[in-house]
Short mmCIF file of N, CA and C in Angstrom, two decimals:
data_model
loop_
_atom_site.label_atom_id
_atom_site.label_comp_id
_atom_site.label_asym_id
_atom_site.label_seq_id
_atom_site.Cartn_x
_atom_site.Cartn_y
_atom_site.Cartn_z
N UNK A 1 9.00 -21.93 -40.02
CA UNK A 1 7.99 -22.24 -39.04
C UNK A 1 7.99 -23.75 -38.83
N UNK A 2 7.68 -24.31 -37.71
CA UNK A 2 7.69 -25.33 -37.40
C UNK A 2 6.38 -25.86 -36.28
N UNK A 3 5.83 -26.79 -36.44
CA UNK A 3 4.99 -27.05 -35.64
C UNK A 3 5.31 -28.37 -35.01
N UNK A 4 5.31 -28.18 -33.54
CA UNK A 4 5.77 -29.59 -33.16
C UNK A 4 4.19 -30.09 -32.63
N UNK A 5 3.91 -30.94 -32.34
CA UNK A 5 2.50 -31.75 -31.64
C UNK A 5 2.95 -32.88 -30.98
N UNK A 6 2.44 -32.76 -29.84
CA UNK A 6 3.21 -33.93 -28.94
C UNK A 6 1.95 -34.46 -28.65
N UNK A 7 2.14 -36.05 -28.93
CA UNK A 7 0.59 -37.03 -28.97
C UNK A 7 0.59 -37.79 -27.84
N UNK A 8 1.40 -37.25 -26.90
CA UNK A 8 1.24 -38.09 -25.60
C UNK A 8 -0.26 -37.82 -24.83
N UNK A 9 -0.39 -36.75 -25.36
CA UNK A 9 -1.94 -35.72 -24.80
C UNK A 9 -3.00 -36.87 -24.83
N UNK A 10 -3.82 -36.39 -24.19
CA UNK A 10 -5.17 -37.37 -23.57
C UNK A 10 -5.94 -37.40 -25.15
N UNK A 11 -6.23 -38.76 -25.44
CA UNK A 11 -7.04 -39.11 -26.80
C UNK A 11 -8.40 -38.54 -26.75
N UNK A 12 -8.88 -38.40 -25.37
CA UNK A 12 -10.85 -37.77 -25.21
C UNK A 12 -11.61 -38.94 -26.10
N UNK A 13 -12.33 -38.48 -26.80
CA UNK A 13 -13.03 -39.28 -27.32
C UNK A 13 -12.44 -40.26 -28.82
N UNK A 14 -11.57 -40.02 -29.30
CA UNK A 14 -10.89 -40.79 -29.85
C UNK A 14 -10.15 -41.38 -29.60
N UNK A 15 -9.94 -42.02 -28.61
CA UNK A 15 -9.11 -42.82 -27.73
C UNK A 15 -9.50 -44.17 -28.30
N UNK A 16 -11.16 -44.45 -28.82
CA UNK A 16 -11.14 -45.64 -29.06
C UNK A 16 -10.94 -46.22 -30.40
N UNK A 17 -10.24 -45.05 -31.56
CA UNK A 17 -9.95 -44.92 -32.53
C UNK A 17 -8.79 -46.06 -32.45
N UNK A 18 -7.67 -45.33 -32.00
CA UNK A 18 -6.10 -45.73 -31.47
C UNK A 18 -6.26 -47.06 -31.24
N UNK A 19 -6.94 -47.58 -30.14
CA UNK A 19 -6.73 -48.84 -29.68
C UNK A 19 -7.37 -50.31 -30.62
N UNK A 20 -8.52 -49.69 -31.48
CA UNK A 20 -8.93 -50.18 -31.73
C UNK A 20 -7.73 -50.64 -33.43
N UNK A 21 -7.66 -49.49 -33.66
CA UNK A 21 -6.29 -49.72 -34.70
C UNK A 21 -5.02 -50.48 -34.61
N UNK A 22 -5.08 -50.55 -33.77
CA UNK A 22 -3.58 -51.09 -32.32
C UNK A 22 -4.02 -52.80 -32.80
N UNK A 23 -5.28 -53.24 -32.29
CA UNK A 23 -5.96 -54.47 -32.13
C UNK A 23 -5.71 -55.07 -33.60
N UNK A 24 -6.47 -54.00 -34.74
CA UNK A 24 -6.81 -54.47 -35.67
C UNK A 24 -4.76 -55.19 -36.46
N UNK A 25 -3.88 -54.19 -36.57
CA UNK A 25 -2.67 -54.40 -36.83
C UNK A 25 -2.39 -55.11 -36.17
N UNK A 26 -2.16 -55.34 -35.00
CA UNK A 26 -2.08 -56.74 -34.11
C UNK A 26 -2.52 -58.00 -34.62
N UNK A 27 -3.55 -57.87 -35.16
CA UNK A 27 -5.23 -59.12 -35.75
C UNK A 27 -3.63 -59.37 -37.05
N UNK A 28 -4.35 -58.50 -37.84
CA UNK A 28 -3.74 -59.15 -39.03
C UNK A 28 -1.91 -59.35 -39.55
N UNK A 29 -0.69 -58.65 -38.52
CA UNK A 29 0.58 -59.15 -38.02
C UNK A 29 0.49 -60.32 -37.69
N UNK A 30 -0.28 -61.09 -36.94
CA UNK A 30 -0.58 -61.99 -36.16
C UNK A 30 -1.03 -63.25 -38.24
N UNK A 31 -2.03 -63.04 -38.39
CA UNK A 31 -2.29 -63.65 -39.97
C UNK A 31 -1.78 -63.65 -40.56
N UNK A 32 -0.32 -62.90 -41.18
CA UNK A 32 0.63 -62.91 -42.26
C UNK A 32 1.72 -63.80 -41.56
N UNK A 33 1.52 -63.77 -40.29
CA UNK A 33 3.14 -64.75 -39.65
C UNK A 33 2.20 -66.13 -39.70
N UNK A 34 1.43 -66.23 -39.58
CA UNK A 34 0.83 -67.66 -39.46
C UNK A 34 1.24 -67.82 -37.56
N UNK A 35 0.48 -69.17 -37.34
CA UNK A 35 0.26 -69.75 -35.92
C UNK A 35 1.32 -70.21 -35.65
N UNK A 36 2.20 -70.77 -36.80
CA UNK A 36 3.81 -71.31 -36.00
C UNK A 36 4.53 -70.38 -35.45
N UNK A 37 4.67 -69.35 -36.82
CA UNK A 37 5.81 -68.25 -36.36
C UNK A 37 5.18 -67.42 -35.34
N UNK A 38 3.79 -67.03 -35.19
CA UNK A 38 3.68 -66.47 -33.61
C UNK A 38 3.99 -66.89 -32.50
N UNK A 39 3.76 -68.48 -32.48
CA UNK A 39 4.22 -69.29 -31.21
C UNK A 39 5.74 -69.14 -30.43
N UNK A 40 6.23 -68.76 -32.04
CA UNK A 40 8.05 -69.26 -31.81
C UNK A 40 8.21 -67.60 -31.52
N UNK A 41 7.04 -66.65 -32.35
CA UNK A 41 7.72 -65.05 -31.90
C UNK A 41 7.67 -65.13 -30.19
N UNK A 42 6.10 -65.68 -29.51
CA UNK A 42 5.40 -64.90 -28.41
C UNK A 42 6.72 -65.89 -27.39
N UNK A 43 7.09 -67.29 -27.68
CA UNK A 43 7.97 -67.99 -26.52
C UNK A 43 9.51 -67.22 -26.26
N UNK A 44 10.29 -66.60 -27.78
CA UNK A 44 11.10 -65.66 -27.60
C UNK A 44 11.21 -64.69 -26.96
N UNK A 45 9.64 -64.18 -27.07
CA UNK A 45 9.32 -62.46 -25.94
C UNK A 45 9.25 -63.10 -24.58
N UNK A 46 9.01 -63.98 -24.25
CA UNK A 46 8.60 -64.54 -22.80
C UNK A 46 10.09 -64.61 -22.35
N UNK A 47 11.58 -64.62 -23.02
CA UNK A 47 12.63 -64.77 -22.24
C UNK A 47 13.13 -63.11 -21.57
N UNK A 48 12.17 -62.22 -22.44
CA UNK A 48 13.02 -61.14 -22.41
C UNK A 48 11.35 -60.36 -21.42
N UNK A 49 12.34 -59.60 -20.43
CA UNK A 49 11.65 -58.02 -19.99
C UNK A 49 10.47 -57.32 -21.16
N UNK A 50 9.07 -57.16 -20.33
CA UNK A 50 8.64 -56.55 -21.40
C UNK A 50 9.58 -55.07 -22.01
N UNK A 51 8.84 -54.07 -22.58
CA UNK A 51 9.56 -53.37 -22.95
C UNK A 51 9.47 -52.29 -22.35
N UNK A 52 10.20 -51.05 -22.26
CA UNK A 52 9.81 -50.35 -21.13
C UNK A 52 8.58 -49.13 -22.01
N UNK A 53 7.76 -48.31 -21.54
CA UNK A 53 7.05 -47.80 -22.24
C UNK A 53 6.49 -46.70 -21.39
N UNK A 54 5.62 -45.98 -22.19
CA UNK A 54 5.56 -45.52 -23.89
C UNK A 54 6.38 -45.47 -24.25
N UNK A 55 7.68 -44.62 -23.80
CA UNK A 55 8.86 -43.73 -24.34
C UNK A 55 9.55 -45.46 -24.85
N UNK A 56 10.93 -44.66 -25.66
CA UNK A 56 11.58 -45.83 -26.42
C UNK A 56 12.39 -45.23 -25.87
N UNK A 57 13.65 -47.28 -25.57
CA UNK A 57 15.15 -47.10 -24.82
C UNK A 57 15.71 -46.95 -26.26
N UNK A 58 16.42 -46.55 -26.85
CA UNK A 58 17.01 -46.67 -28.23
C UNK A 58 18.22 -47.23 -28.30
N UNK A 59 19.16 -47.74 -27.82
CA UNK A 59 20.51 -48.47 -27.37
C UNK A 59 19.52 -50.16 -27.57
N UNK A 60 18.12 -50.09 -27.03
CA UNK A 60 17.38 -52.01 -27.13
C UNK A 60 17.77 -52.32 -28.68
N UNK A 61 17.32 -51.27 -29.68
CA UNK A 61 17.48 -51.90 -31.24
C UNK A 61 18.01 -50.63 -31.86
N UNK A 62 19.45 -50.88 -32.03
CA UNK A 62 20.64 -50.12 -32.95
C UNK A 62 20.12 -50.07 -34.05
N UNK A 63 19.56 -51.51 -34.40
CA UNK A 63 19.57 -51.22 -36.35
C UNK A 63 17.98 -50.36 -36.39
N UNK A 64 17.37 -50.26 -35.32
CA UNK A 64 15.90 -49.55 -35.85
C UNK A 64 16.28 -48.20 -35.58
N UNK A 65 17.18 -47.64 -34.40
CA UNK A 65 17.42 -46.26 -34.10
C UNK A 65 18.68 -45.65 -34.85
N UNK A 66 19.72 -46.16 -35.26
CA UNK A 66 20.69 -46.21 -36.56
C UNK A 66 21.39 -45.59 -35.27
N UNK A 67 21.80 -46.41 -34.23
CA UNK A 67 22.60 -46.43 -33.11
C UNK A 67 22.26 -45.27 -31.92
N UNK A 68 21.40 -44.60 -32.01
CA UNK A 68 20.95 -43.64 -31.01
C UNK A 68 21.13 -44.22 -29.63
N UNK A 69 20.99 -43.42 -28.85
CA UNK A 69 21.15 -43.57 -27.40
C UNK A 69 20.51 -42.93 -26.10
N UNK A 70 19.96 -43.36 -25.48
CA UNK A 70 19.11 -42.70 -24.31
C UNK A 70 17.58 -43.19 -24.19
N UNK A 71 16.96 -42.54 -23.68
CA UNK A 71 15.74 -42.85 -23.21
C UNK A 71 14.45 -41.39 -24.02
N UNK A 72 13.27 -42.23 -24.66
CA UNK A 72 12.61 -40.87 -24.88
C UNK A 72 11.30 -41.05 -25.97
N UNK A 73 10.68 -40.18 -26.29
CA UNK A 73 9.99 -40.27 -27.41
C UNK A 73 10.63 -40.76 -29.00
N UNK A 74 9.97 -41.13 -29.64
CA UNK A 74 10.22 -41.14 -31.13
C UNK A 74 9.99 -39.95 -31.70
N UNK A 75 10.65 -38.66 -32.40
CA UNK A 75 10.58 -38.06 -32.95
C UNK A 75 9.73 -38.39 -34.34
N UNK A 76 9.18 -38.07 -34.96
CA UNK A 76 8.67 -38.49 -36.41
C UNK A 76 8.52 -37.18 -37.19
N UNK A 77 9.41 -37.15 -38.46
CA UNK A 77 8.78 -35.55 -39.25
C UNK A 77 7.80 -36.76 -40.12
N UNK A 78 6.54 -35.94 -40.64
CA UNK A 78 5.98 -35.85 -41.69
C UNK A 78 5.81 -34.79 -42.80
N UNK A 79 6.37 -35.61 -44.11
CA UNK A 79 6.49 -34.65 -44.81
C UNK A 79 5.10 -34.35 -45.73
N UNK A 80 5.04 -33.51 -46.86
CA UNK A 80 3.66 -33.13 -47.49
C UNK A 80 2.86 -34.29 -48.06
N UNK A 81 3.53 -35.57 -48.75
CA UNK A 81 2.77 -36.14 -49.54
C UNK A 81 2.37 -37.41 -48.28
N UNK A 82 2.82 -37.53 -47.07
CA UNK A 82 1.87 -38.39 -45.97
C UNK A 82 0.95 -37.37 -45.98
N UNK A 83 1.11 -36.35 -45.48
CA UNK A 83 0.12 -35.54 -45.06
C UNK A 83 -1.41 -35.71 -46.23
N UNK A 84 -0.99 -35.32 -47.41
CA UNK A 84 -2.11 -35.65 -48.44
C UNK A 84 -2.44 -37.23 -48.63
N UNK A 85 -1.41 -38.28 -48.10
CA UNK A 85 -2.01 -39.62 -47.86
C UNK A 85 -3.05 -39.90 -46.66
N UNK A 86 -2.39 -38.71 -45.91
CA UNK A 86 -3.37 -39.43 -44.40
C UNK A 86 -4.55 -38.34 -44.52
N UNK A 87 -5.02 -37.45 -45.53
CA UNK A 87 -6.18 -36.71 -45.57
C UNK A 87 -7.15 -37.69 -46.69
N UNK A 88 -6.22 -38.14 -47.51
CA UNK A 88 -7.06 -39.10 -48.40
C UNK A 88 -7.39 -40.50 -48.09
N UNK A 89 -6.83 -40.75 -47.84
CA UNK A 89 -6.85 -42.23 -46.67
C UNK A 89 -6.88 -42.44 -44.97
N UNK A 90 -6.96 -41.69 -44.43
CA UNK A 90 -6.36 -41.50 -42.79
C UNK A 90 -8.13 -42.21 -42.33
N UNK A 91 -8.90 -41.93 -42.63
CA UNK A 91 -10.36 -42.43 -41.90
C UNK A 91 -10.39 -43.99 -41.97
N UNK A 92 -9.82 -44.57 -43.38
CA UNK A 92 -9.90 -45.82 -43.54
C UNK A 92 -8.57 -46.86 -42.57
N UNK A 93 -7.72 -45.54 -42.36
CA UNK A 93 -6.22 -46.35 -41.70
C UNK A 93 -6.65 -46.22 -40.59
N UNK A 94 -6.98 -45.19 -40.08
CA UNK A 94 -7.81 -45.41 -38.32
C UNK A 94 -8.81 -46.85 -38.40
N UNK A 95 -9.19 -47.05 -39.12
CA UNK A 95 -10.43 -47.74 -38.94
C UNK A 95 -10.01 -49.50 -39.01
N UNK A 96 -9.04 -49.52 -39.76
CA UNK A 96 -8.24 -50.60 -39.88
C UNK A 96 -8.32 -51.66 -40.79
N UNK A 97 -8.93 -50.60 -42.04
CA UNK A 97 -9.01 -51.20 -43.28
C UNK A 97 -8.01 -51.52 -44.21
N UNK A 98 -8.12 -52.50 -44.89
CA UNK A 98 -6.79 -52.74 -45.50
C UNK A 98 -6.88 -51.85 -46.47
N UNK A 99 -5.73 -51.25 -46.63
CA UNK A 99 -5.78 -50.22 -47.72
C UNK A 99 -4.56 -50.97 -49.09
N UNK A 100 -4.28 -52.27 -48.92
CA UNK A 100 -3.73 -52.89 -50.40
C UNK A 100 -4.20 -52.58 -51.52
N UNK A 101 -6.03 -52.31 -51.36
CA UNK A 101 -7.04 -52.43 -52.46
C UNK A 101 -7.30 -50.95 -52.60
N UNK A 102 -7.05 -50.19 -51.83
CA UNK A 102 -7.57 -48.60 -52.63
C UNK A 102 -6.19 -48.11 -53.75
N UNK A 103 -5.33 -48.70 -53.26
CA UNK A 103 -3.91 -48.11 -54.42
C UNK A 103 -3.56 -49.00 -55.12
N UNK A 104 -3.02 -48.16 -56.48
CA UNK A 104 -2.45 -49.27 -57.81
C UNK A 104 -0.94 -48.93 -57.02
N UNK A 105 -0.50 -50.09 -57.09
CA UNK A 105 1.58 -50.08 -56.90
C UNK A 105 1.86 -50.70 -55.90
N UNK A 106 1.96 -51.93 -56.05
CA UNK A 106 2.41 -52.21 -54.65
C UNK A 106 3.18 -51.20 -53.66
N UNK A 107 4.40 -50.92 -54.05
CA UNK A 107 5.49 -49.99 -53.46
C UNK A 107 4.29 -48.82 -52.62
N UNK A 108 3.29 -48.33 -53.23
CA UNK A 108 2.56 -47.20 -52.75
C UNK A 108 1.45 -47.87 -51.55
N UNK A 109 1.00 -48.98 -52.00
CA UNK A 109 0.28 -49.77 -50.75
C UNK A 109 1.04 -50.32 -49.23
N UNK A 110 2.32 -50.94 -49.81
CA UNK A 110 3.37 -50.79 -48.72
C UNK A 110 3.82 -49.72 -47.93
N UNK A 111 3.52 -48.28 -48.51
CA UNK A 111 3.73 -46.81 -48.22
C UNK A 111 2.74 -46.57 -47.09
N UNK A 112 1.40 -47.28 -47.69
CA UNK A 112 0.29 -47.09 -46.88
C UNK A 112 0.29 -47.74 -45.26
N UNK A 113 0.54 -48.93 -45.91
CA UNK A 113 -0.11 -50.18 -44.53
C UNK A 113 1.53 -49.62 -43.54
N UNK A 114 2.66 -48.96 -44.02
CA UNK A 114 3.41 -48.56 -43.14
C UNK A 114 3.21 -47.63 -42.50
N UNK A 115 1.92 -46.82 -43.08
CA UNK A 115 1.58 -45.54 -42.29
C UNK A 115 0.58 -45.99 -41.38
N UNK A 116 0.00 -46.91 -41.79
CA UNK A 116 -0.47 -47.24 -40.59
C UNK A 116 -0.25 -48.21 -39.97
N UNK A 117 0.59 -48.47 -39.93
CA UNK A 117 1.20 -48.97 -38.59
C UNK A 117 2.06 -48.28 -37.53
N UNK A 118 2.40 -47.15 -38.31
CA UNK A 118 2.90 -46.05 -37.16
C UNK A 118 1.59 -45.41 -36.34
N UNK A 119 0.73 -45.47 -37.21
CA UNK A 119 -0.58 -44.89 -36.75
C UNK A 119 -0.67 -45.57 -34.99
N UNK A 120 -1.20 -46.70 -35.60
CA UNK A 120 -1.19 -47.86 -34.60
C UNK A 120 -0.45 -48.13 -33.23
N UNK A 121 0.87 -47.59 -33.65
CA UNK A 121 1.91 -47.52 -32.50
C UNK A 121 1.60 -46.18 -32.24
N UNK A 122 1.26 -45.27 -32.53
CA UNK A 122 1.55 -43.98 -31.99
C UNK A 122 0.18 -44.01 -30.85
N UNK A 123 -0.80 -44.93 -31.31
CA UNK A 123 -1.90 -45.06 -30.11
C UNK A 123 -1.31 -45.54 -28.96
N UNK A 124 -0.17 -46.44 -28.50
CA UNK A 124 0.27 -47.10 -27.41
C UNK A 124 1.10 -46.71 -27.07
N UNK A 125 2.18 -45.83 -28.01
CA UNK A 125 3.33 -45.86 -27.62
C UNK A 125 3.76 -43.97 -27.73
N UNK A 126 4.88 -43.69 -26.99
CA UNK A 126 5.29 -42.07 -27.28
C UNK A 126 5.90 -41.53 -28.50
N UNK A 127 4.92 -41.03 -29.37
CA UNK A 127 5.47 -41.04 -30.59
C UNK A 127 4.95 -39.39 -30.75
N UNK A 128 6.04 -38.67 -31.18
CA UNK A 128 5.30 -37.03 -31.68
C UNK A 128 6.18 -36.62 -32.51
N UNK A 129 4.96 -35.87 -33.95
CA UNK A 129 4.98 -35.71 -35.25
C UNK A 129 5.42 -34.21 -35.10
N UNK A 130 6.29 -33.82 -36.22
CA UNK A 130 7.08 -32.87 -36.36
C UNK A 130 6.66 -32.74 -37.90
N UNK A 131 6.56 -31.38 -38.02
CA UNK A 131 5.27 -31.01 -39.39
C UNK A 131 6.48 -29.49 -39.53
N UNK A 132 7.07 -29.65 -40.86
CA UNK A 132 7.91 -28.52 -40.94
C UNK A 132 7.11 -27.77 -41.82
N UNK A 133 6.60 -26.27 -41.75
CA UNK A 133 6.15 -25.73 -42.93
C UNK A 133 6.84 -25.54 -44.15
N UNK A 134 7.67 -26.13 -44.23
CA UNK A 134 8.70 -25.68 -45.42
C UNK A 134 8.55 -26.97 -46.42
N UNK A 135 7.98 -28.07 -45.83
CA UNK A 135 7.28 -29.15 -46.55
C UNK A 135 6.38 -29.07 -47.71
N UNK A 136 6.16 -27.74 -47.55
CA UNK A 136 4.71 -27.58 -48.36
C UNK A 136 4.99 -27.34 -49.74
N UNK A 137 6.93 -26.55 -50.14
CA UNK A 137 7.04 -26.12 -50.60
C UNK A 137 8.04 -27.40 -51.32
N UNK A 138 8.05 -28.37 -50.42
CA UNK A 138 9.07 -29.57 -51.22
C UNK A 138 8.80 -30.17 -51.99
N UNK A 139 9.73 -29.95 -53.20
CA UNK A 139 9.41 -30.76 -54.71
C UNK A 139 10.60 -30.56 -55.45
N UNK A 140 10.90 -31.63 -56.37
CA UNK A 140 11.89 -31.46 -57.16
C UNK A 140 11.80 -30.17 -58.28
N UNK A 141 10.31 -30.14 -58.53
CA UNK A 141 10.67 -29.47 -59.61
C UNK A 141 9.58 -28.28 -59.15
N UNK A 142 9.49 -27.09 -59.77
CA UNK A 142 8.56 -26.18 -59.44
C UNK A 142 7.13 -26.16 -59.17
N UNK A 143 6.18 -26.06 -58.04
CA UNK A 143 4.54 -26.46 -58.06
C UNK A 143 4.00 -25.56 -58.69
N UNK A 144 2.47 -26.24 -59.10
CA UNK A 144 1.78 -25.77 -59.47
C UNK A 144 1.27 -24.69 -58.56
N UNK A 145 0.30 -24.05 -58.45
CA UNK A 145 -0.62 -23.26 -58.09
C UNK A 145 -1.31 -23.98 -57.02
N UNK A 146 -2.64 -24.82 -57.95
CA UNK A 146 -3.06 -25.66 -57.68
C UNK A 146 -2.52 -27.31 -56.99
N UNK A 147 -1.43 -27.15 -57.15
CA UNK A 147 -0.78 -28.24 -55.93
C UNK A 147 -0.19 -27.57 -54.98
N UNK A 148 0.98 -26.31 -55.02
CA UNK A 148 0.89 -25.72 -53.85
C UNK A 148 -0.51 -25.80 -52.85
N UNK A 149 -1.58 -25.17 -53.28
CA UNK A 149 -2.74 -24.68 -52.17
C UNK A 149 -3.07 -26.30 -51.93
N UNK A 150 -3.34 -26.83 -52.85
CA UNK A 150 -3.42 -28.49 -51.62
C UNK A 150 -2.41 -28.98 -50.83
N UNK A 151 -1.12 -28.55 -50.96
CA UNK A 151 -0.56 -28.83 -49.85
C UNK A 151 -0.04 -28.24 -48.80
N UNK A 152 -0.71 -26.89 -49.19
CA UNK A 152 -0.89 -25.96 -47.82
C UNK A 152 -2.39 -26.43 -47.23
N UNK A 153 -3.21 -26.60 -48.24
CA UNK A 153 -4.65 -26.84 -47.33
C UNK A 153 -3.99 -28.00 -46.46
N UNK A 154 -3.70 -29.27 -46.90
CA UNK A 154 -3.17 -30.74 -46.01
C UNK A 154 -3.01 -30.45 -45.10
N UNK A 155 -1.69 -29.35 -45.10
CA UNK A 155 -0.59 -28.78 -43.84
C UNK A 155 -1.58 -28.37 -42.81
N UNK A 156 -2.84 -27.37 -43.17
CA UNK A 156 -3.13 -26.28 -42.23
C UNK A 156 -4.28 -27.33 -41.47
N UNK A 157 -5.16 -28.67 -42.50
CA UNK A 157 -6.15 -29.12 -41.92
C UNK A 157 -5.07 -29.86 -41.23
N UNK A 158 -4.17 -31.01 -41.40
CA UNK A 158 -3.93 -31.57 -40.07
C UNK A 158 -3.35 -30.93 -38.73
N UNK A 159 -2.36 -29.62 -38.93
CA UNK A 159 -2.36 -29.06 -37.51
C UNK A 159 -3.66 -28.65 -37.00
N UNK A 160 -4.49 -28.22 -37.40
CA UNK A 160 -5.93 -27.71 -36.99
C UNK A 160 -6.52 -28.76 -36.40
N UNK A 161 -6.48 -30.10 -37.00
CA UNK A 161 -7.19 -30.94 -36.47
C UNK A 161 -6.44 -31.44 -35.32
N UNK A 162 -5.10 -31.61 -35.12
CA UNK A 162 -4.69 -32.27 -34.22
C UNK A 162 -4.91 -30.89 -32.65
N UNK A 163 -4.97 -29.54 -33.10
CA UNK A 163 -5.36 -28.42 -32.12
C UNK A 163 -6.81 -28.57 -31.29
N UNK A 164 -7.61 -28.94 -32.57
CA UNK A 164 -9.18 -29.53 -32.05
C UNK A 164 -9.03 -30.42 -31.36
N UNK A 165 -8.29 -31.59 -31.50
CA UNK A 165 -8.04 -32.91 -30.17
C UNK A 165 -7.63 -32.12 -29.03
N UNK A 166 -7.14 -31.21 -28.83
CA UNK A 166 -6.95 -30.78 -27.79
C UNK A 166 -4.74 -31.24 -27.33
N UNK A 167 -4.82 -31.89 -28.82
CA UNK A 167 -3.23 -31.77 -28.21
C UNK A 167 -2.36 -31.04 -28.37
N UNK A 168 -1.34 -30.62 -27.18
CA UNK A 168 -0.65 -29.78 -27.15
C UNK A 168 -0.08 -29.42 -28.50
N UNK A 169 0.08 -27.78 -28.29
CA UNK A 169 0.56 -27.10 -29.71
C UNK A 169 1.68 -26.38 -29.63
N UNK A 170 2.91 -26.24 -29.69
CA UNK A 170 4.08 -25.20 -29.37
C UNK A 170 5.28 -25.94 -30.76
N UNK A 171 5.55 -24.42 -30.70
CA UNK A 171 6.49 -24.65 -31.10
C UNK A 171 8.00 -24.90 -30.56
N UNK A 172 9.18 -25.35 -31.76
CA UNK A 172 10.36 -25.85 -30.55
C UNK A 172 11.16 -26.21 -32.17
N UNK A 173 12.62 -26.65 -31.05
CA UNK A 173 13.40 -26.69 -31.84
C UNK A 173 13.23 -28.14 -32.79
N UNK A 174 13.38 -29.00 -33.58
CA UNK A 174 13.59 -30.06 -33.95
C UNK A 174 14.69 -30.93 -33.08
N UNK A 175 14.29 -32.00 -32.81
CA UNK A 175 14.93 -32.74 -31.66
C UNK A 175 16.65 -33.44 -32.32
N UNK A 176 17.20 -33.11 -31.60
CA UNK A 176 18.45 -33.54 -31.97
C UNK A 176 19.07 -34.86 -32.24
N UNK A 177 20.07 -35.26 -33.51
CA UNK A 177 20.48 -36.36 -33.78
C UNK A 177 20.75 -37.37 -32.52
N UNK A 178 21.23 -36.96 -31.50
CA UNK A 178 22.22 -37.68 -30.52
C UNK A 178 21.42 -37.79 -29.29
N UNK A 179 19.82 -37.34 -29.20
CA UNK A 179 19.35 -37.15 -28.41
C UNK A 179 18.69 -38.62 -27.79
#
């Protein structure tokens, strides 16, 4: 089974979730480069075409698309343990809290502030999440009981919730390497 969700769909009333997340990652990208290196980023962007949008050209950046080609959405799978990150954390990453301070590990806080920053882009830009049910069942070693059903509950509350937004629900094939 596969559930695709395409987030191009109208935000309704959480629309001001997205943007406001958009702003906040913006705010503090903008504070880790400091005032020089923005100056020298924003005079570099001024030589070039904005970018074309929502959809992504993927031929603009080889090393981010690992050479893809064409015009289109970003595909994104999420697998089980985002899913149980963005049920345990997802209110605070919308909101645009730093989440450095809720996790011990760096490596796992870096896990975080990268999830939301896809978050962030997926408010502006064409980005749709690909949720395989077979995720639920991924692990090296055999699940529990009790971790199976939490990561079927994860699975079933975020398609449910993203059905309640009202965004489109179908299923489909997984989008192709070359696409």
């Amino acid at each position: 089974m596969l559930l695709y969700v395409d987030a191009t769909a109208a935000y309704r009333d959480d629309e001001r979730w997205g943007f406001h997340l958009a702003n906040e990652m913006a705010r503090r990208l903008r504070a880790s480069f400091g005032p020089d290196e923005v100056t020298r980023m924003l005079e570099r962007a001024a030589l070039f075409a904005p970018p074309e949008g929502p959809h992504f050209v993927y031929e603009e950046n080889v090393r981010l698309f690992a050479g893809r080609r064409g015009r289109g959405p970003l595909h994104v799978a999420w697998d089980t343990n985002l899913l149980i990150d963005y049920f345990t954390y997802g209110h605070r990453l919308w909101t645009g809290d730093s989440v450095v301070d809720l996790v011990s590990g760096e490596d796992y806080a870096t896990d975080l502030e990268s999830l939301q920053l896809v978050l962030a882009l997926w408010a502006v830009r064409d980005i749709r999440f690909i949720m395989l049910a077979a995720s639920v069942d991924d692990a090296k070693k055999t699940l529990s009981q009790e971790r199976h059903v939490q990561r079927l509950l994860a699975f079933e509350e975020f398609t449910a919730a993203l059905q309640l937004l009202g965004w489109e629900n179908r299923r489909s094939a997984p989008p192709a390497k070359d696409c």
